[in-house]
Coordinates of C-alpha atoms and ligand atoms in Angstrom, one line a residue:
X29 CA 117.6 78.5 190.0
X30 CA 115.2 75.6 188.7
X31 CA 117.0 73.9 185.7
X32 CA 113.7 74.1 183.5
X33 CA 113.6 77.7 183.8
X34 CA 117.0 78.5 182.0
X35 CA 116.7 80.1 178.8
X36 CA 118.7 78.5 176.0
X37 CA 121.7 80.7 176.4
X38 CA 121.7 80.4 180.2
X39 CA 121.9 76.6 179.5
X40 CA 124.1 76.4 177.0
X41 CA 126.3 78.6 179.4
X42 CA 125.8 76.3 182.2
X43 CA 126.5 72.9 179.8
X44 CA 129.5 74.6 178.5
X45 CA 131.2 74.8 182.1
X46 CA 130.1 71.9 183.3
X47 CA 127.9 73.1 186.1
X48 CA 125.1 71.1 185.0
X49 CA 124.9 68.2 182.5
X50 CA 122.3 67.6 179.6
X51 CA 120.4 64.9 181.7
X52 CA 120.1 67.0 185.0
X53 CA 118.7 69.5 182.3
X54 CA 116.5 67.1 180.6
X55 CA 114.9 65.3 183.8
X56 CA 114.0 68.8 185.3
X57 CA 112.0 69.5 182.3
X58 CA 110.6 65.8 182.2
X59 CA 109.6 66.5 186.0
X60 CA 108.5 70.2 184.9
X61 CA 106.2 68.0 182.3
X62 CA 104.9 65.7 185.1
X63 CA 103.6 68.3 187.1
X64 CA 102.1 71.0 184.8
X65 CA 100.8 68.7 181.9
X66 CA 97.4 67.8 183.5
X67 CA 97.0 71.5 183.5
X68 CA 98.2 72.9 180.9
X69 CA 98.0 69.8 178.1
X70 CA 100.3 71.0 176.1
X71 CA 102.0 67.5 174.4
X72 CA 100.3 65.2 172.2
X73 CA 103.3 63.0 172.8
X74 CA 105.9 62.7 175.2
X75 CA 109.0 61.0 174.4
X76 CA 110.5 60.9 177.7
X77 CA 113.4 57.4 176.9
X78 CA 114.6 59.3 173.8
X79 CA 115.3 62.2 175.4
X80 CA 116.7 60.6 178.3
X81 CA 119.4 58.4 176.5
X82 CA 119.8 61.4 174.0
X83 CA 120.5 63.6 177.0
X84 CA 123.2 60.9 178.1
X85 CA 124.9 61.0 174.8
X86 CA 125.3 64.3 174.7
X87 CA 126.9 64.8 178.5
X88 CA 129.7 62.2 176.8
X89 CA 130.0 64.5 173.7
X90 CA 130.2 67.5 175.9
X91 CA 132.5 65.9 178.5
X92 CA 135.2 65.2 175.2
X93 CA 135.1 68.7 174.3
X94 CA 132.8 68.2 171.1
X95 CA 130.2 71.1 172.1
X96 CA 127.5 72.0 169.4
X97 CA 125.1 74.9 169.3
X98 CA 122.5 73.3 171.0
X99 CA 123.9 70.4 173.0
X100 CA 121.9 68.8 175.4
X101 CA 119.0 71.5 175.3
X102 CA 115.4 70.1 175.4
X103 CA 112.7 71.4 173.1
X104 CA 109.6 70.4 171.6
X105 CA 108.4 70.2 168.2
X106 CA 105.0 71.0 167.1
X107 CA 103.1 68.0 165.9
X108 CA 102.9 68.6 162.1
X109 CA 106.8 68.2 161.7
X110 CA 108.2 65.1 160.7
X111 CA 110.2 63.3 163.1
X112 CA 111.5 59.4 162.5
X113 CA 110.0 57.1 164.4
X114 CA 108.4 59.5 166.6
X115 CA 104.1 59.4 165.8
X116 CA 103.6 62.4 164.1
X117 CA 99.5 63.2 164.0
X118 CA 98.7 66.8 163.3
X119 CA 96.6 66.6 166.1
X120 CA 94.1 64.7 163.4
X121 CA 92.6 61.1 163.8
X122 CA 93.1 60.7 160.1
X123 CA 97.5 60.8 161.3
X124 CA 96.1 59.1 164.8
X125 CA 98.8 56.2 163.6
X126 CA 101.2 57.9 161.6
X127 CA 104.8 57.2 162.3
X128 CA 107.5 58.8 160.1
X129 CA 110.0 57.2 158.2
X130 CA 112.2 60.5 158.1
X131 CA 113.7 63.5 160.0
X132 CA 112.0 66.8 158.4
X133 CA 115.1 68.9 157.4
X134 CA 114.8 70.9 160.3
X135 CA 114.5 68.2 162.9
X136 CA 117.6 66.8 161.2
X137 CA 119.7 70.4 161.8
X138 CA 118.6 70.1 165.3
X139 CA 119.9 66.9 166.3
X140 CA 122.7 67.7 164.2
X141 CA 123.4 70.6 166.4
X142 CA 123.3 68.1 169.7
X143 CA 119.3 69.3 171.0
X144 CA 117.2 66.5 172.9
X145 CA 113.6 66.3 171.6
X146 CA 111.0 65.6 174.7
X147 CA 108.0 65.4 173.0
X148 CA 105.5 66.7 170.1
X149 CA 103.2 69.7 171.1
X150 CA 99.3 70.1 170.7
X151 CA 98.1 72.3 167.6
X152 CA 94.8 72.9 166.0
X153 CA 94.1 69.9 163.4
X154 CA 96.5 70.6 160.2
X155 CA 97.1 73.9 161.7
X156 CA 94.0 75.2 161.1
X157 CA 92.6 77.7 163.5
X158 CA 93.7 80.4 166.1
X159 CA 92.3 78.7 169.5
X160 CA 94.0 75.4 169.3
X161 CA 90.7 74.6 170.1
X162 CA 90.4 72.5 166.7
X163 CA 92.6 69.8 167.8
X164 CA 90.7 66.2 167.7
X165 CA 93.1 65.3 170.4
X166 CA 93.0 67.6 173.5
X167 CA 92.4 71.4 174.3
X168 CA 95.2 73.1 175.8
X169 CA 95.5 75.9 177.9
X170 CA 97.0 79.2 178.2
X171 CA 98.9 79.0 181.2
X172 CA 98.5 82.8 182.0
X173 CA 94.8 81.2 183.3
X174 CA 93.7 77.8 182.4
X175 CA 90.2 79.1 181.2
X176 CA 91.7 80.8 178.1
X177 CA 92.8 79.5 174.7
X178 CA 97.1 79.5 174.5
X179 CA 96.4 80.9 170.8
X180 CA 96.7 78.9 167.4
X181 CA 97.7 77.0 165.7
X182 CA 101.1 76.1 167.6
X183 CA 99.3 76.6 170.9
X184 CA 101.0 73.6 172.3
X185 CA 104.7 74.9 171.7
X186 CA 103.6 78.4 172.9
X187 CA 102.2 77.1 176.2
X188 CA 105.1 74.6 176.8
X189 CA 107.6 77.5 176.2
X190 CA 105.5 79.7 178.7
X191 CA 105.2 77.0 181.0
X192 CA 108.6 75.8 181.0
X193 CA 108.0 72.4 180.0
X194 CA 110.4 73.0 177.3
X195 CA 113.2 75.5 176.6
X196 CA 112.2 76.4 173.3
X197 CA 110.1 75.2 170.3
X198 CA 109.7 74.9 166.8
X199 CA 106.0 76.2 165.8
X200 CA 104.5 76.7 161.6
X201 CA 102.7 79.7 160.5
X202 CA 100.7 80.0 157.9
X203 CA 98.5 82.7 158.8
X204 CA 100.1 83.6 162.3
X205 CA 100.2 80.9 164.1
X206 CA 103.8 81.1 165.4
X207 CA 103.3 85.2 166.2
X208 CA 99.4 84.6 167.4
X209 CA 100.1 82.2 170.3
X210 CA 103.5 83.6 171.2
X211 CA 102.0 86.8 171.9
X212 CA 98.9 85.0 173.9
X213 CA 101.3 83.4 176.2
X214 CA 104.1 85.9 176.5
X215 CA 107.0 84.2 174.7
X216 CA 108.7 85.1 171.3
X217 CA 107.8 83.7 168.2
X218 CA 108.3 84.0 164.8
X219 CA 108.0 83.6 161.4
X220 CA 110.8 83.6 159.0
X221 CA 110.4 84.6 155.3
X222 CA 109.2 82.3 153.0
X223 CA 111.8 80.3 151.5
X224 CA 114.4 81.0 154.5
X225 CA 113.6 77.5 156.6
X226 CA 112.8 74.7 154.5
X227 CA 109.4 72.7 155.0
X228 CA 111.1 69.2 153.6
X229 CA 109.2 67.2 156.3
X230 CA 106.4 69.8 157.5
X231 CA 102.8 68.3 157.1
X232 CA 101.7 70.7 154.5
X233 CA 98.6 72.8 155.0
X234 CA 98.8 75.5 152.2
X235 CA 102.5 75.6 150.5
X236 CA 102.7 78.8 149.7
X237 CA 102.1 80.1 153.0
X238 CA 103.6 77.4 155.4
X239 CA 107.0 78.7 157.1
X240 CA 108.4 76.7 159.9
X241 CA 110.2 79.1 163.0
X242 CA 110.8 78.6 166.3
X243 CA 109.4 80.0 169.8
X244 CA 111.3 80.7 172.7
X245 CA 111.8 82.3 175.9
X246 CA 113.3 85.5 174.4
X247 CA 114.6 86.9 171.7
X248 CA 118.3 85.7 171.9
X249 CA 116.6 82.0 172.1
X250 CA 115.2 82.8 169.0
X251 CA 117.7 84.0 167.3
X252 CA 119.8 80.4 168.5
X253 CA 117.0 78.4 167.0
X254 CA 117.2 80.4 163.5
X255 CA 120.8 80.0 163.5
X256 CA 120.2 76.5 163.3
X257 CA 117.2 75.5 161.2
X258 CA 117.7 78.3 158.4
X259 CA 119.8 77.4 155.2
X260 CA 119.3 75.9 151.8
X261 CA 117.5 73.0 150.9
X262 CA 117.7 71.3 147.7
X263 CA 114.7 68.7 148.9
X264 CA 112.6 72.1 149.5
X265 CA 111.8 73.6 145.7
X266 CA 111.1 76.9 147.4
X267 CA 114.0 76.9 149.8
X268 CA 116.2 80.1 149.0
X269 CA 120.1 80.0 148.4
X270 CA 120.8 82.3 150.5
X271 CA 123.5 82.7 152.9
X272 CA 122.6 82.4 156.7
X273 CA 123.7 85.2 158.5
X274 CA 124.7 84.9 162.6
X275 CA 121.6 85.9 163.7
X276 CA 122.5 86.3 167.4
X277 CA 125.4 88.8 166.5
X278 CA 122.9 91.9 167.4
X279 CA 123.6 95.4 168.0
X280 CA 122.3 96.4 171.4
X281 CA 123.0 100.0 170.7
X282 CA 119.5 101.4 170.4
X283 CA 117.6 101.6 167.1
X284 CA 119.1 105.0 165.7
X285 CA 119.0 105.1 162.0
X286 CA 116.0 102.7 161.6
X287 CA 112.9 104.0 160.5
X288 CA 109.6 101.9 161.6
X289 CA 106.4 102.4 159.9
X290 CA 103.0 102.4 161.4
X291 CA 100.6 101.5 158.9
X292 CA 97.1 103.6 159.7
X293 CA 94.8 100.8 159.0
X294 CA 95.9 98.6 161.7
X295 CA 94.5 101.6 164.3
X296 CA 91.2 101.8 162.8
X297 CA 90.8 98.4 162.5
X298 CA 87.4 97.2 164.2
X299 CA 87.1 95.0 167.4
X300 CA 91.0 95.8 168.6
X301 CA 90.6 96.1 172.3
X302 CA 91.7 99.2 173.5
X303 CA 94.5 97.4 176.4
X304 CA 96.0 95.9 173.1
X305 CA 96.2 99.1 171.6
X306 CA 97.5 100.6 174.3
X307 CA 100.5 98.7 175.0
X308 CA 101.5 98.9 171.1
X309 CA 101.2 102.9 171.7
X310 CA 103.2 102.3 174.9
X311 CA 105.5 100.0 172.2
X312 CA 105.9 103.1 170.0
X313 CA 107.5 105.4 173.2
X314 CA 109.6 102.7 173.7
X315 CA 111.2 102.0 170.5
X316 CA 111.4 106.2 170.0
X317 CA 113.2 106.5 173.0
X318 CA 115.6 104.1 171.8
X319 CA 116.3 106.0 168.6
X320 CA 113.7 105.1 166.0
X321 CA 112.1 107.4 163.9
X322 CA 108.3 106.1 164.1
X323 CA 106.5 106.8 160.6
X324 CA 102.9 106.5 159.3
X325 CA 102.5 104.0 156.5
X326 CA 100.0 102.9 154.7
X327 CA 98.5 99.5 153.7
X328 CA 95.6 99.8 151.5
X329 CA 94.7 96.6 150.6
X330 CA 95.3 95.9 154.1
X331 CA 91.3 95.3 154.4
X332 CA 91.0 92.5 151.8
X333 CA 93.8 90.4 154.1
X334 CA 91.9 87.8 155.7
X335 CA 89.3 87.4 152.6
X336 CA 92.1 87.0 150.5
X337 CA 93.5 84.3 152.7
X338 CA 90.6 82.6 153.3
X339 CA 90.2 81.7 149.3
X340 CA 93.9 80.9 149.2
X341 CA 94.8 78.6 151.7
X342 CA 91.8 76.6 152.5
X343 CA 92.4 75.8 148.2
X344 CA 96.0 74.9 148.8
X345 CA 94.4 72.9 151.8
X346 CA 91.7 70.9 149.4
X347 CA 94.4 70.1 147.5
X348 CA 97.2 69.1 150.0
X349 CA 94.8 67.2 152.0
X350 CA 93.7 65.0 149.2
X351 CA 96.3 62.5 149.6
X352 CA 94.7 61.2 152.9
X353 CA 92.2 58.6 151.0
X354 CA 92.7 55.7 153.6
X355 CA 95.4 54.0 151.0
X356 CA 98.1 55.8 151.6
X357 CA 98.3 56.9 155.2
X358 CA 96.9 56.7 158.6
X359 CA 93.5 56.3 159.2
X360 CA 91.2 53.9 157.1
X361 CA 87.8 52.7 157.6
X362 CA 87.8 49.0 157.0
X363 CA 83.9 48.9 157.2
X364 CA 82.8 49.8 153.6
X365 CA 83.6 47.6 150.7
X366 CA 83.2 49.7 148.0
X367 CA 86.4 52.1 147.2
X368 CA 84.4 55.5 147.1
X369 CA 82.2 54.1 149.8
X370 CA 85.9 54.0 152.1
X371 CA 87.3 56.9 150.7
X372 CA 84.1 59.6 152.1
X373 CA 83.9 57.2 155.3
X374 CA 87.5 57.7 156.0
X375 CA 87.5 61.2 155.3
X376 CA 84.4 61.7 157.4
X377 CA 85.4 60.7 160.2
X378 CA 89.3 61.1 159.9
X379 CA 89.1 65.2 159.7
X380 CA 87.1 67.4 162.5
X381 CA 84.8 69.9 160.9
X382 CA 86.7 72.6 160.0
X383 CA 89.1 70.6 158.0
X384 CA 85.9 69.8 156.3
X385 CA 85.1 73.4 156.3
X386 CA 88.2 74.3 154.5
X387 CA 88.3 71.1 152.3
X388 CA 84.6 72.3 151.1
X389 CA 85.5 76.0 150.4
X390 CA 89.2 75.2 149.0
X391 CA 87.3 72.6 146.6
X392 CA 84.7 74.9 145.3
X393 CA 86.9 77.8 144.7
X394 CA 89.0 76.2 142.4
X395 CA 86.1 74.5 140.5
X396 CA 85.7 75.2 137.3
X397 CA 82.6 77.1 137.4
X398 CA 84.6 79.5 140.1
X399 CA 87.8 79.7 139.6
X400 CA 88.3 82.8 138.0
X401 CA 85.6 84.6 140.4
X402 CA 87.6 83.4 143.7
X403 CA 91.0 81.7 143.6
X404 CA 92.0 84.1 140.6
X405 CA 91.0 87.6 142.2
X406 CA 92.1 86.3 145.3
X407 CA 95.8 85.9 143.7
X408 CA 95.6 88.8 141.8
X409 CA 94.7 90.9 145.3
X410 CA 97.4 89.0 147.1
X411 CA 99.9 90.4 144.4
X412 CA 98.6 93.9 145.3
X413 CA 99.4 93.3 148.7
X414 CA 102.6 92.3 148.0
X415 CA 103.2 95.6 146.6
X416 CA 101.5 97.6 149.4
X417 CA 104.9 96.1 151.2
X418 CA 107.5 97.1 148.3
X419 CA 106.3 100.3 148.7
X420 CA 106.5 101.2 152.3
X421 CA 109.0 99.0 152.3
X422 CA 110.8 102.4 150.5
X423 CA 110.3 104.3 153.1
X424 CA 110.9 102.5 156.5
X425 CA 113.0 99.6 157.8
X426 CA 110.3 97.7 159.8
X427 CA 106.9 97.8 160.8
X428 CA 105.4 97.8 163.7
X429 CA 101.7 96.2 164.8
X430 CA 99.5 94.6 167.1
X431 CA 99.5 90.7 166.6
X432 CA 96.0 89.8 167.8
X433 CA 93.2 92.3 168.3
X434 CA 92.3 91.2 171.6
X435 CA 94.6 89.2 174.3
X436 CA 93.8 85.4 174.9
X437 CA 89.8 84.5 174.6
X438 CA 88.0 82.0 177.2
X439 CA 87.9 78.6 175.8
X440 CA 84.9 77.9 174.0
X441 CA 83.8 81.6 173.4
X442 CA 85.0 81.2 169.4
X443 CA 84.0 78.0 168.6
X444 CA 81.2 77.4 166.8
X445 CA 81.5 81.3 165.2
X446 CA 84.8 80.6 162.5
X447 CA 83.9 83.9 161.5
X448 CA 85.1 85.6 164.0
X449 CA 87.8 83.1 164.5
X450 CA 89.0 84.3 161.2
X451 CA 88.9 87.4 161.9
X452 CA 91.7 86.8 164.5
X453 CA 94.4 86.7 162.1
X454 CA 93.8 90.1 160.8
X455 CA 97.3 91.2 161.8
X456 CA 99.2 88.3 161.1
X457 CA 98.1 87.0 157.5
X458 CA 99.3 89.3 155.5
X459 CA 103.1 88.9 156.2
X460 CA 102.4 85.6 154.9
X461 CA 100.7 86.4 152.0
X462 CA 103.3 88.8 150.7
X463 CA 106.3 86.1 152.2
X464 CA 108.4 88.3 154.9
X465 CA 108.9 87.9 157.9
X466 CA 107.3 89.2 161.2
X467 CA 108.2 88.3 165.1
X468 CA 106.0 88.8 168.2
X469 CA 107.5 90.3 171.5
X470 CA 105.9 90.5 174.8
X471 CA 104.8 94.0 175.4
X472 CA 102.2 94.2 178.2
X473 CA 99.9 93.0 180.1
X474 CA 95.7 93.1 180.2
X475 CA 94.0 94.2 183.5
X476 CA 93.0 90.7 183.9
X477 CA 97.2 89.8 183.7
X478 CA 97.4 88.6 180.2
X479 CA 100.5 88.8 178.0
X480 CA 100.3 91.3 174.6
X481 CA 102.5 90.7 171.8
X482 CA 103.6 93.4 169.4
X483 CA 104.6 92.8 166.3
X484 CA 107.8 93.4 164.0
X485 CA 107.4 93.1 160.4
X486 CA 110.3 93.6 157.9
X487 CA 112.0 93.5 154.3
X488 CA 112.7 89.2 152.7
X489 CA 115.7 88.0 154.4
X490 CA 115.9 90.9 157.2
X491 CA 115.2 88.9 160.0
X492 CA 118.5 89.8 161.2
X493 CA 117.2 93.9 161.5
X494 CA 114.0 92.3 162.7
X495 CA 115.5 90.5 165.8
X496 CA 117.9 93.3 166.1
X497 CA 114.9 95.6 167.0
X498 CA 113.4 93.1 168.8
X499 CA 116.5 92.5 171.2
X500 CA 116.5 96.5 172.1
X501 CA 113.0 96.2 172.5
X502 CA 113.1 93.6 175.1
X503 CA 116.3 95.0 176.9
X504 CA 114.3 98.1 177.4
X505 CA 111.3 96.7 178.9
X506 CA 110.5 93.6 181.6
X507 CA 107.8 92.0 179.5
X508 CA 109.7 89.0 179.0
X509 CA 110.6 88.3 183.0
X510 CA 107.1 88.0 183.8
X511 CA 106.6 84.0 184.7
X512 CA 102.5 82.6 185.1
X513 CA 101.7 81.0 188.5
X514 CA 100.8 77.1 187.7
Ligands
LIG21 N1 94.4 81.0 161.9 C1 94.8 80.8 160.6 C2 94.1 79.6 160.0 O1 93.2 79.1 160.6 C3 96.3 80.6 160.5 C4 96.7 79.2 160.9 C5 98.2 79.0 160.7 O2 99.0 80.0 160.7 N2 98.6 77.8 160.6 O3 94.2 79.2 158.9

């Protein structure tokens, strides 16, 4: 067995009795790194001495008894999370130079629970985008084939799960970008409800959207990671007192007595490629012969998703993104005298152009003049989205979905069309607009060998039924076994 293939459980089995130590576990993966990186150019930073000495610290902790959740088990952290003195960019040259003087809350929970951090992951810049194509510092790839986009925005910790350069991940979503490149690369990611992980120490892109979760090799990974980074935050306004369930307690008796609703819009929805949709029909079969009863649901307001979104967070974005003037952080540009003459330099050339994009359309649709016309309907449709979920929320347990219309795109085909870029998301965004939460599980493969995700949407706070289904899914099926060549 080669160390950087373990899953988190087979590690933490392995750790536990000995038979390998954190720093045999931690080199592999550095080694893993070495090798595949040039390839698959997943890291923005590698942080090979911390991880190293933190592996070493561990094997003492573990060799006195003192054995946490995640002791001695490397992962990465997408690049938009805090993490002290470790340069934190959000793949943006505006951050090219930031270095943290805090642990986000989650980071903290993970060292806490004894994991080694090798290195921060690639993303598009801010998290904006579906490609990871919009990162100012690198492209990565999908390493299913090196021509194709690992998905966005957390394509980094997607691709480093799927390559193995890391054991697991922590990812954000604001739109889908945990679920989007999860399913693109064949791993499991999610997105937990809105107010279940706190954001204290995630870059923010649009607040009310933003949820932090982690990726991993399969679903009992997952539900490890959640065990650790969920809980109360009093630093987080919207963090949710809620108590944390044992995730990884599931039932893997089969899905009798859960109902799982198939909303009809997301079958007639234009440009899904028939392989995706077959593999979520295959999905279906699969979770009715495990015991569900499979529904039709409806989501009417469905249709206004990504328009809806697209008013919403690229205003939340206009606004977060306003503190980066060239005073406060990062980036500055010390050639202009005059103070607004530095700010709109700075800002020019410190964000890529679809920061601007959004900065531009986030700006003019909470002016004055348009307020009401855009950011205002747009809140008052997200609200009716909201209650398309209450409702069919009645009726069934989960739902089930594709997560991308079409599996992984060639690098570059997307680009320069953020239209159609947009329209990527159509599965994902509306989880985040009404807050619950939604996982993706591999279920298939394209003719041309690329992973599909499906997707599991459920109830605020039922992540717990979510993963359950999840785990019976992936029992049931080899999806997950499937390793790319690189
Ligand atoms: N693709 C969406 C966007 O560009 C979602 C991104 C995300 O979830 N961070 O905004």
């Amino acid at each position: 067995m080669k160390l950087h293939e373990l899953t988190i459980h087979e590690a933490c089995g392995l750790l536990k009795k000995r038979d390998i130590s954190s720093q045999e576990l931690t080199r592999a993966v550095l080694d893993r790194i070495e090798s595949v990186e040039k390839k698959v150019e997943a890291y923005i930073t590698i942080d090979a001495e911390t991880a190293v000495k933190q592996a070493e610290l561990t094997d003492k902790e573990i060799s006195k008894g003192n054995i946490l959740p995640l002791s001695g088990i490397p992962l990465s952290v997408k690049d938009l999370i805090c993490t002290k003195g470790l340069r934190t960019t959000c793949a943006s040259r505006i951050l090219d130079n930031f270095t943290p003087q805090y642990d986000a809350f989650v980071i903290k929970k993970l060292k806490k629970a004894g994991a080694v951090i090798v290195g921060k992951t690639n993303m598009d810049e801010f998290a904006m985008g579906s490609s990871t194509e919009n990162s100012a510092v690198k492209i990565t790839r999908n390493p299913w084939d090196l021509t194709c986009i690992p998905g966005g925005s957390s394509g980094g910790s997607a691709a480093a799960v799927a390559a193995d350069m890391c054991l697991g991940s922590l990812g954000s979503d604001t739109g889908g970008s945990i679920r989007q490149p999860a399913s693109h690369c064949g791993v499991v990611g999610m997105k937990p409800t809105y107010g279940r992980v706190s954001r204290f120490g995630l870059i923010a892109f649009a607040s009310s959207l933003d949820q932090i979760g982690p990726l991993a090799k399969d679903v009992l990974d997952c539900a490890m990671l959640m065990n650790v980074i969920a809980g109360y935050d009093p630093a987080d306004s919207t963090s949710v007192p809620e108590a944390v369930p044992d995730y990884t307690s599931f039932s893997n008796k089969g899905l009798s007595g859960t109902t799982i609703g198939i909303p009809k819009e997301y079958n007639e929805t234009k440009g899904l490629d028939p392989e995706v949709s077959g593999a979520i029909k295959n999905a279906v079969k699969v979770v009715e012969a495990l015991g569900a009863k499979c529904i039709e649901i409806t989501l009417p307001h469905t249709k206004y998703a990504v328009a809806v979104y697209y008013v919403i967070a690229p205003s939340e974005a206009s606004s977060n993104l306003a503190r980066y003037d060239g005073v406060k952080y990062g980036f500055r540009d010390k050639e202009k005298n005059s103070l607004i003459d530095m700010y709109r330099s700075t800002r020019t050339k410190g964000f890529g152009a679809e920061v601007q994009r959004r900065i531009i359309l986030g700006t003019y649709s909470l002016s004055a003049g348009y307020y009401d016309a855009y950011y205002k309907k747009a809140s008052q449709v997200r609200t009716l989205i909201m209650e398309d979920f209450k409702n069919v929320f009645k009726s069934c347990d989960l739902i089930l979905s594709p997560v991308a219309p079409t599996p992984a795109f060639k690098i570059g085909d997307k680009v320069d069309d953020p239209l159609t870029m947009y329209l990527s998301d159509i599965f994902t965004i509306s989880a985040n607009l009404a807050g619950i939460p939604g996982i993706s599980v591999p279920c298939g493969f394209s003719s041309a060998g690329l992973p599909i995700g499906l997707q599991l949407m459920g109830r605020h706070f039922e992540e717990k039924k979510m993963l359950t289904a999840a785990y019976n899914f992936e029992q049931a099926t080899d999806f997950h076994k499937k390793k790319p060549e690189i």
